[in-house]
PDB file of C-alpha atoms in Angstrom:
ATOM      1  CA  MET A 180      81.726-241.106 163.965  1.00 47.00           C
ATOM      2  CA  PRO A 181      79.822-244.113 162.635  1.00 66.00           C
ATOM      3  CA  ARG A 182      77.894-246.369 164.953  1.00 83.00           C
ATOM      4  CA  ASN A 183      79.236-249.765 165.975  1.00 92.00           C
ATOM      5  CA  ILE A 184      78.021-252.243 163.362  1.00 92.00           C
ATOM      6  CA  PHE A 185      78.598-255.879 162.528  1.00 94.00           C
ATOM      7  CA  PHE A 186      77.590-256.687 158.949  1.00 94.00           C
ATOM      8  CA  HIS A 187      76.378-260.248 159.383  1.00 94.00           C
ATOM      9  CA  ASN A 188      75.375-263.041 157.032  1.00 95.00           C
ATOM     10  CA  PRO A 189      73.845-265.925 159.019  1.00 96.00           C
ATOM     11  CA  GLN A 190      74.675-268.326 156.165  1.00 95.00           C
ATOM     12  CA  CYS A 191      78.432-267.686 156.528  1.00 94.00           C
ATOM     13  CA  SER A 192      80.416-269.717 159.083  1.00 94.00           C
ATOM     14  CA  LYS A 193      82.974-266.921 159.647  1.00 93.00           C
ATOM     15  CA  SER A 194      80.143-264.485 160.208  1.00 95.00           C
ATOM     16  CA  ARG A 195      78.492-266.826 162.735  1.00 96.00           C
ATOM     17  CA  GLN A 196      81.839-267.238 164.514  1.00 95.00           C
ATOM     18  CA  THR A 197      82.199-263.465 164.668  1.00 94.00           C
ATOM     19  CA  LEU A 198      78.708-263.149 166.127  1.00 94.00           C
ATOM     20  CA  ASP A 199      79.628-265.687 168.824  1.00 95.00           C
ATOM     21  CA  ILE A 200      82.766-263.706 169.695  1.00 93.00           C
ATOM     22  CA  VAL A 201      80.851-260.426 169.863  1.00 92.00           C
ATOM     23  CA  LYS A 202      78.225-261.982 172.151  1.00 93.00           C
ATOM     24  CA  GLN A 203      80.829-263.656 174.398  1.00 94.00           C
ATOM     25  CA  LYS A 204      82.650-260.364 174.869  1.00 92.00           C
ATOM     26  CA  GLY A 205      79.426-258.454 175.514  1.00 93.00           C
ATOM     27  CA  ILE A 206      80.255-255.945 172.783  1.00 92.00           C
ATOM     28  CA  ASP A 207      77.689-253.164 172.292  1.00 91.00           C
ATOM     29  CA  ILE A 208      77.191-253.403 168.549  1.00 94.00           C
ATOM     30  CA  ASP A 209      74.314-253.353 166.081  1.00 94.00           C
ATOM     31  CA  VAL A 210      74.082-256.620 164.168  1.00 95.00           C
ATOM     32  CA  GLU A 211      72.908-255.915 160.629  1.00 94.00           C
ATOM     33  CA  GLU A 212      71.993-258.688 158.233  1.00 96.00           C
ATOM     34  CA  TYR A 213      73.485-256.824 155.313  1.00 96.00           C
ATOM     35  CA  LEU A 214      71.744-258.891 152.651  1.00 96.00           C
ATOM     36  CA  LYS A 215      68.416-257.617 154.040  1.00 96.00           C
ATOM     37  CA  THR A 216      69.640-254.124 154.953  1.00 94.00           C
ATOM     38  CA  PRO A 217      72.659-253.202 152.816  1.00 94.00           C
ATOM     39  CA  PRO A 218      75.320-250.898 154.259  1.00 93.00           C
ATOM     40  CA  THR A 219      75.001-247.247 153.335  1.00 93.00           C
ATOM     41  CA  ILE A 220      77.354-245.565 150.904  1.00 95.00           C
ATOM     42  CA  ASP A 221      78.960-243.783 153.866  1.00 92.00           C
ATOM     43  CA  GLU A 222      79.430-247.041 155.783  1.00 91.00           C
ATOM     44  CA  LEU A 223      81.048-248.754 152.807  1.00 94.00           C
ATOM     45  CA  SER A 224      83.285-245.731 152.216  1.00 94.00           C
ATOM     46  CA  PHE A 225      84.263-245.722 155.897  1.00 89.00           C
ATOM     47  CA  VAL A 226      85.168-249.419 155.788  1.00 90.00           C
ATOM     48  CA  CYS A 227      87.402-248.907 152.756  1.00 94.00           C
ATOM     49  CA  GLN A 228      88.975-245.778 154.205  1.00 93.00           C
ATOM     50  CA  TYR A 229      89.793-247.339 157.569  1.00 87.00           C
ATOM     51  CA  LEU A 230      91.033-250.588 156.064  1.00 90.00           C
ATOM     52  CA  ASN A 231      93.077-248.495 153.625  1.00 91.00           C
ATOM     53  CA  ILE A 232      91.780-250.517 150.686  1.00 95.00           C
ATOM     54  CA  LYS A 233      89.964-249.983 147.425  1.00 96.00           C
ATOM     55  CA  PRO A 234      86.314-251.114 147.201  1.00 97.00           C
ATOM     56  CA  THR A 235      87.373-253.819 144.744  1.00 96.00           C
ATOM     57  CA  GLU A 236      89.279-255.488 147.600  1.00 95.00           C
ATOM     58  CA  ILE A 237      86.040-256.365 149.405  1.00 96.00           C
ATOM     59  CA  ILE A 238      84.255-257.749 146.353  1.00 97.00           C
ATOM     60  CA  ARG A 239      83.353-261.430 146.231  1.00 96.00           C
ATOM     61  CA  THR A 240      84.176-262.139 142.591  1.00 96.00           C
ATOM     62  CA  LYS A 241      82.920-265.725 142.711  1.00 95.00           C
ATOM     63  CA  GLU A 242      79.341-264.689 143.410  1.00 96.00           C
ATOM     64  CA  LYS A 243      76.936-265.410 140.564  1.00 96.00           C
ATOM     65  CA  VAL A 244      75.786-261.788 140.393  1.00 97.00           C
ATOM     66  CA  PHE A 245      79.373-260.674 139.663  1.00 97.00           C
ATOM     67  CA  THR A 246      79.249-262.648 136.417  1.00 96.00           C
ATOM     68  CA  GLU A 247      75.626-261.770 135.683  1.00 97.00           C
ATOM     69  CA  LEU A 248      76.497-258.071 135.826  1.00 96.00           C
ATOM     70  CA  ASN A 249      79.470-258.673 133.494  1.00 95.00           C
ATOM     71  CA  LEU A 250      81.808-257.167 136.066  1.00 96.00           C
ATOM     72  CA  SER A 251      85.567-257.450 136.075  1.00 94.00           C
ATOM     73  CA  LEU A 252      88.001-256.071 138.631  1.00 93.00           C
ATOM     74  CA  SER A 253      89.868-254.572 135.691  1.00 93.00           C
ATOM     75  CA  ASP A 254      86.827-252.455 134.770  1.00 91.00           C
ATOM     76  CA  VAL A 255      87.674-248.766 134.760  1.00 89.00           C
ATOM     77  CA  ARG A 256      85.385-247.396 137.465  1.00 95.00           C
ATOM     78  CA  SER A 257      85.799-244.892 140.250  1.00 96.00           C
ATOM     79  CA  ASP A 258      85.773-245.989 143.887  1.00 96.00           C
ATOM     80  CA  GLU A 259      82.388-244.326 144.184  1.00 97.00           C
ATOM     81  CA  GLN A 260      81.015-246.398 141.298  1.00 97.00           C
ATOM     82  CA  TRP A 261      82.289-249.633 142.869  1.00 98.00           C
ATOM     83  CA  ILE A 262      80.729-248.655 146.199  1.00 98.00           C
ATOM     84  CA  GLU A 263      77.417-248.025 144.430  1.00 97.00           C
ATOM     85  CA  ILE A 264      77.654-251.508 142.893  1.00 98.00           C
ATOM     86  CA  LEU A 265      78.313-253.021 146.333  1.00 98.00           C
ATOM     87  CA  ARG A 266      75.403-251.102 147.839  1.00 97.00           C
ATOM     88  CA  ALA A 267      73.060-252.281 145.073  1.00 98.00           C
ATOM     89  CA  ASN A 268      74.367-255.872 145.212  1.00 98.00           C
ATOM     90  CA  PRO A 269      75.248-256.630 148.848  1.00 98.00           C
ATOM     91  CA  SER A 270      75.942-260.305 148.135  1.00 97.00           C
ATOM     92  CA  LEU A 271      79.176-259.062 146.531  1.00 98.00           C
ATOM     93  CA  ILE A 272      80.458-257.690 149.860  1.00 97.00           C
ATOM     94  CA  GLU A 273      83.145-259.776 151.546  1.00 93.00           C
ATOM     95  CA  ARG A 274      82.241-260.800 155.071  1.00 92.00           C
ATOM     96  CA  PRO A 275      82.222-260.484 157.982  1.00 93.00           C
ATOM     97  CA  ILE A 276      82.894-256.773 158.475  1.00 93.00           C
ATOM     98  CA  VAL A 277      82.869-254.975 161.816  1.00 93.00           C
ATOM     99  CA  ILE A 278      82.928-251.234 162.461  1.00 90.00           C
ATOM    100  CA  TYR A 279      83.767-250.629 166.127  1.00 93.00           C
ATOM    101  CA  ASN A 280      85.016-247.551 167.988  1.00 92.00           C
ATOM    102  CA  ASN A 281      85.933-245.701 164.813  1.00 88.00           C
ATOM    103  CA  LYS A 282      87.825-248.687 163.371  1.00 89.00           C
ATOM    104  CA  ALA A 283      86.910-251.298 160.797  1.00 89.00           C
ATOM    105  CA  ALA A 284      87.978-254.891 160.262  1.00 92.00           C
ATOM    106  CA  LEU A 285      87.351-257.592 157.707  1.00 92.00           C
ATOM    107  CA  GLY A 286      87.094-260.944 159.465  1.00 89.00           C
ATOM    108  CA  ARG A 287      89.301-262.921 157.147  1.00 86.00           C
ATOM    109  CA  PRO A 288      91.014-264.027 159.292  1.00 89.00           C
ATOM    110  CA  LEU A 289      88.852-263.570 162.393  1.00 90.00           C
ATOM    111  CA  GLU A 290      91.877-262.300 164.317  1.00 93.00           C
ATOM    112  CA  ASN A 291      91.441-259.008 162.453  1.00 94.00           C
ATOM    113  CA  ILE A 292      88.157-258.446 164.268  1.00 94.00           C
ATOM    114  CA  LEU A 293      89.628-259.430 167.629  1.00 93.00           C
ATOM    115  CA  LYS A 294      92.257-256.710 167.185  1.00 94.00           C
ATOM    116  CA  ILE A 295      89.662-253.934 167.074  1.00 93.00           C
ATOM    117  CA  ILE A 296      87.240-255.196 169.740  1.00 90.00           C
ATOM    118  CA  GLU A 297      89.770-256.007 172.464  1.00 85.00           C
TER     119      GLU A 297
END
């Protein structure tokens, strides 16, 4: 079972709101600034598995690096290849993401995170 993790970007308002919620509720969770310490391959795979989504569904396509790498969501790549791209380029990861008690949630909207921490 993965540890409880909140992938946090202090520059993101939704991420800051999530951090406030986690603190208010006294949730025991590791706060990781994922731009400094990117999620592991296993963590990214877990998030996709538990959200029942493809890695391309958590990619921020409007980030500059997406264009710089000449990426397209229509590129023929395996899930593993997309996860490697996310790991190598964490700014492409949609946020905020919480892994808590063997569940994962993408905080868009924030209510998704409330569902797994309450």
